[in-house]
Amino acid sequence: MISLKEALKLSADEISALRAELKDKILKTKELGAYVEQLTGEALNVSGEGVPIAIKDNIQVKNWNVTSASKILQGYVAPYDATVIKKLRERGLAPFGRTNMDEFAMGSTTESSFYGKTLNPTDHSRVPGGSSGGSAAAVAANIAVAALGSDTGGSIRQPAAFCGCVGFKPSYGRVSRYGLAAYSSSLDQIGPITRSVEDAAILYDIIAGRDEMDSTSYAGAYESTADKLNADRKLKIAVIKNYIDEASQQVKEALSLSIEKLKSFGHEIVYRDLCSSKYDIATYYIIATAEASANLSRYDGVRYGNRAKALNLKELYANTRGEGFGDEVKRRMLLGTFVLSSGYYDAYYIKAQKARAFIKSEYEEILKDADLIFMPIAPGVAYKFGELSDPLRAYLSDIYTIGVNLAGLPAISVPVAKNKEALNISAQLIGRAYDEQTVLDGGLSLEKIVKG
Ligand code: GLN
């Protein structure tokens, strides 16, 4: 499959041919379930004529049925384009297919989708990761030129890692969230999933920038990155030693080898520990569920999507949500409502906000002295289906990705090795807030070094 860089140079006729070829391939790879349309059998959603970009099912595309892979949003039709979609169109790209995901982006395996499973292209008995599992599987299986995902606690970086592609989460506020179905508004960020770091920079440049429609979007100056990419810049990289020590043997070995290669290339390596790690999971799952319980309260059967049968208003809410939300979403609504309820608010929610400030300061402290942080993405390789069915185990598996969202930093996941079964292992590079350029430069350097 052609790179995004090359696709952007094609003539109108060549783009039409590419779209036809892609459509045909998507039809022929139904078993993957990377696209919602592959799972439902409906015609592929396409809109406009440009270079095709696959879109996670939680980003609004005007006139598309956009559902966050939830039963509660079946039948909902998006009335407007998200800002990222508007920006794609302005640059001659076009949304092409809805990618599968965990329901409302809550999960790490894409197994909680209302539509069913997405398979990992490398090994069909394994998950593609999540929650943007469909986007990552489509890119890795060469049935997308590039894709958009969203990352609240790792959902771009981790599926990219499990499928062997590149996932880039920009700093909080760099990309407008207008038109993204809100999960946890202070953590959510849209970003690219691609086959190379260069393509990630190109797609990031297209979607980034201040947006009047999103008051949390970053107001500072924005500079393009792809035209300035520099793999030869020598950087000071802080390796998080306690995180690498805690990972599985195969991740430890792969990352240690990458560190040696980074060193011999001329990057300066220093070793640091992140002591806040023992608070990350609790802090994230209090803040994310609290915000989610407020955000998802809009799905009440009155305004959006599915409405259940009911005799009165209370029953309407209860039946619509009871029938429409899956188990994981319900679990998080209960948790989020609990931590925000009077009497528990101070003990949980306020404490989590303080812990968040502490976690952020620890990352910032390390990044005062180092250009980048280097650490794993996940404790191991892609899970077998069902392996992560215990919710607590699933939450713990997010340990390496959620701190970045709590701190609002940019981070990239880059494939560095394959294990004996050809399953992918990636490394993560994290940079200072709004310094996407250094993350992409470091990512490009790492990508080149591991390819040899
Ligand atoms: N796995 C994390 C969660 O379930 C992250 C999800 C995400 O980034 N959207 O919340």
PDB file of C-alpha atoms in Angstrom, residues 56-58 67-70 99-116 118 127-135 150 155 158-159 183 328-329 332 388 398:
ATOM      1  CA  LYS A  56     -12.434   5.953  14.040  1.00  0.00           C
ATOM      2  CA  ASP A  57     -16.149   5.551  14.701  1.00  0.00           C
ATOM      3  CA  ASN A  58     -16.160   8.299  17.359  1.00  0.00           C
ATOM      4  CA  THR A  67     -21.767   5.419  16.853  1.00  0.00           C
ATOM      5  CA  SER A  68     -18.651   5.053  19.071  1.00  0.00           C
ATOM      6  CA  ALA A  69     -19.270   1.314  18.500  1.00  0.00           C
ATOM      7  CA  SER A  70     -22.229   1.485  20.878  1.00  0.00           C
ATOM      8  CA  THR A  99     -12.942   1.895  11.965  1.00  0.00           C
ATOM      9  CA  ASN A 100     -13.959  -0.381  14.826  1.00  0.00           C
ATOM     10  CA  MET A 101     -13.181   0.509  18.442  1.00  0.00           C
ATOM     11  CA  ASP A 102     -13.976  -0.282  22.049  1.00  0.00           C
ATOM     12  CA  GLU A 103     -17.400   1.100  22.982  1.00  0.00           C
ATOM     13  CA  PHE A 104     -16.970   4.824  23.701  1.00  0.00           C
ATOM     14  CA  ALA A 105     -13.177   4.296  23.536  1.00  0.00           C
ATOM     15  CA  MET A 106     -13.202   2.480  26.876  1.00  0.00           C
ATOM     16  CA  GLY A 107     -10.868  -0.470  26.650  1.00  0.00           C
ATOM     17  CA  SER A 108      -7.552  -1.818  25.447  1.00  0.00           C
ATOM     18  CA  THR A 109      -8.571  -4.626  23.086  1.00  0.00           C
ATOM     19  CA  THR A 110     -11.491  -3.440  20.867  1.00  0.00           C
ATOM     20  CA  GLU A 111     -13.444  -6.415  22.276  1.00  0.00           C
ATOM     21  CA  SER A 112     -16.146  -4.196  23.790  1.00  0.00           C
ATOM     22  CA  SER A 113     -17.393  -3.000  20.385  1.00  0.00           C
ATOM     23  CA  PHE A 114     -21.106  -3.540  19.754  1.00  0.00           C
ATOM     24  CA  TYR A 115     -20.163  -4.758  16.249  1.00  0.00           C
ATOM     25  CA  GLY A 116     -17.852  -7.585  17.263  1.00  0.00           C
ATOM     26  CA  THR A 118     -11.333  -6.882  15.096  1.00  0.00           C
ATOM     27  CA  VAL A 127      -6.500  -8.620  19.766  1.00  0.00           C
ATOM     28  CA  PRO A 128      -5.399  -5.579  17.761  1.00  0.00           C
ATOM     29  CA  GLY A 129      -5.220  -3.548  20.971  1.00  0.00           C
ATOM     30  CA  GLY A 130      -7.557  -0.710  21.747  1.00  0.00           C
ATOM     31  CA  SER A 131      -9.455   1.355  21.804  1.00  0.00           C
ATOM     32  CA  SER A 132      -8.481   2.419  18.245  1.00  0.00           C
ATOM     33  CA  GLY A 133      -7.960  -1.243  17.275  1.00  0.00           C
ATOM     34  CA  GLY A 134      -9.781  -0.942  13.945  1.00  0.00           C
ATOM     35  CA  SER A 135      -7.637   1.999  12.811  1.00  0.00           C
ATOM     36  CA  SER A 150      -8.226   9.000  19.593  1.00  0.00           C
ATOM     37  CA  SER A 155      -5.705   4.245  22.582  1.00  0.00           C
ATOM     38  CA  GLN A 158      -1.064   0.829  22.226  1.00  0.00           C
ATOM     39  CA  PRO A 159      -3.047  -0.572  19.249  1.00  0.00           C
ATOM     40  CA  TYR A 183     -14.955  10.205  26.752  1.00  0.00           C
ATOM     41  CA  GLU A 328     -17.724  -1.902  30.568  1.00  0.00           C
ATOM     42  CA  VAL A 329     -19.423   1.440  29.915  1.00  0.00           C
ATOM     43  CA  ARG A 332     -17.408   3.119  34.391  1.00  0.00           C
ATOM     44  CA  LEU A 388      -7.848  -9.339  29.430  1.00  0.00           C
ATOM     45  CA  ASP A 398      -2.474   0.713  30.767  1.00  0.00           C
TER      46      ASP A 398
END
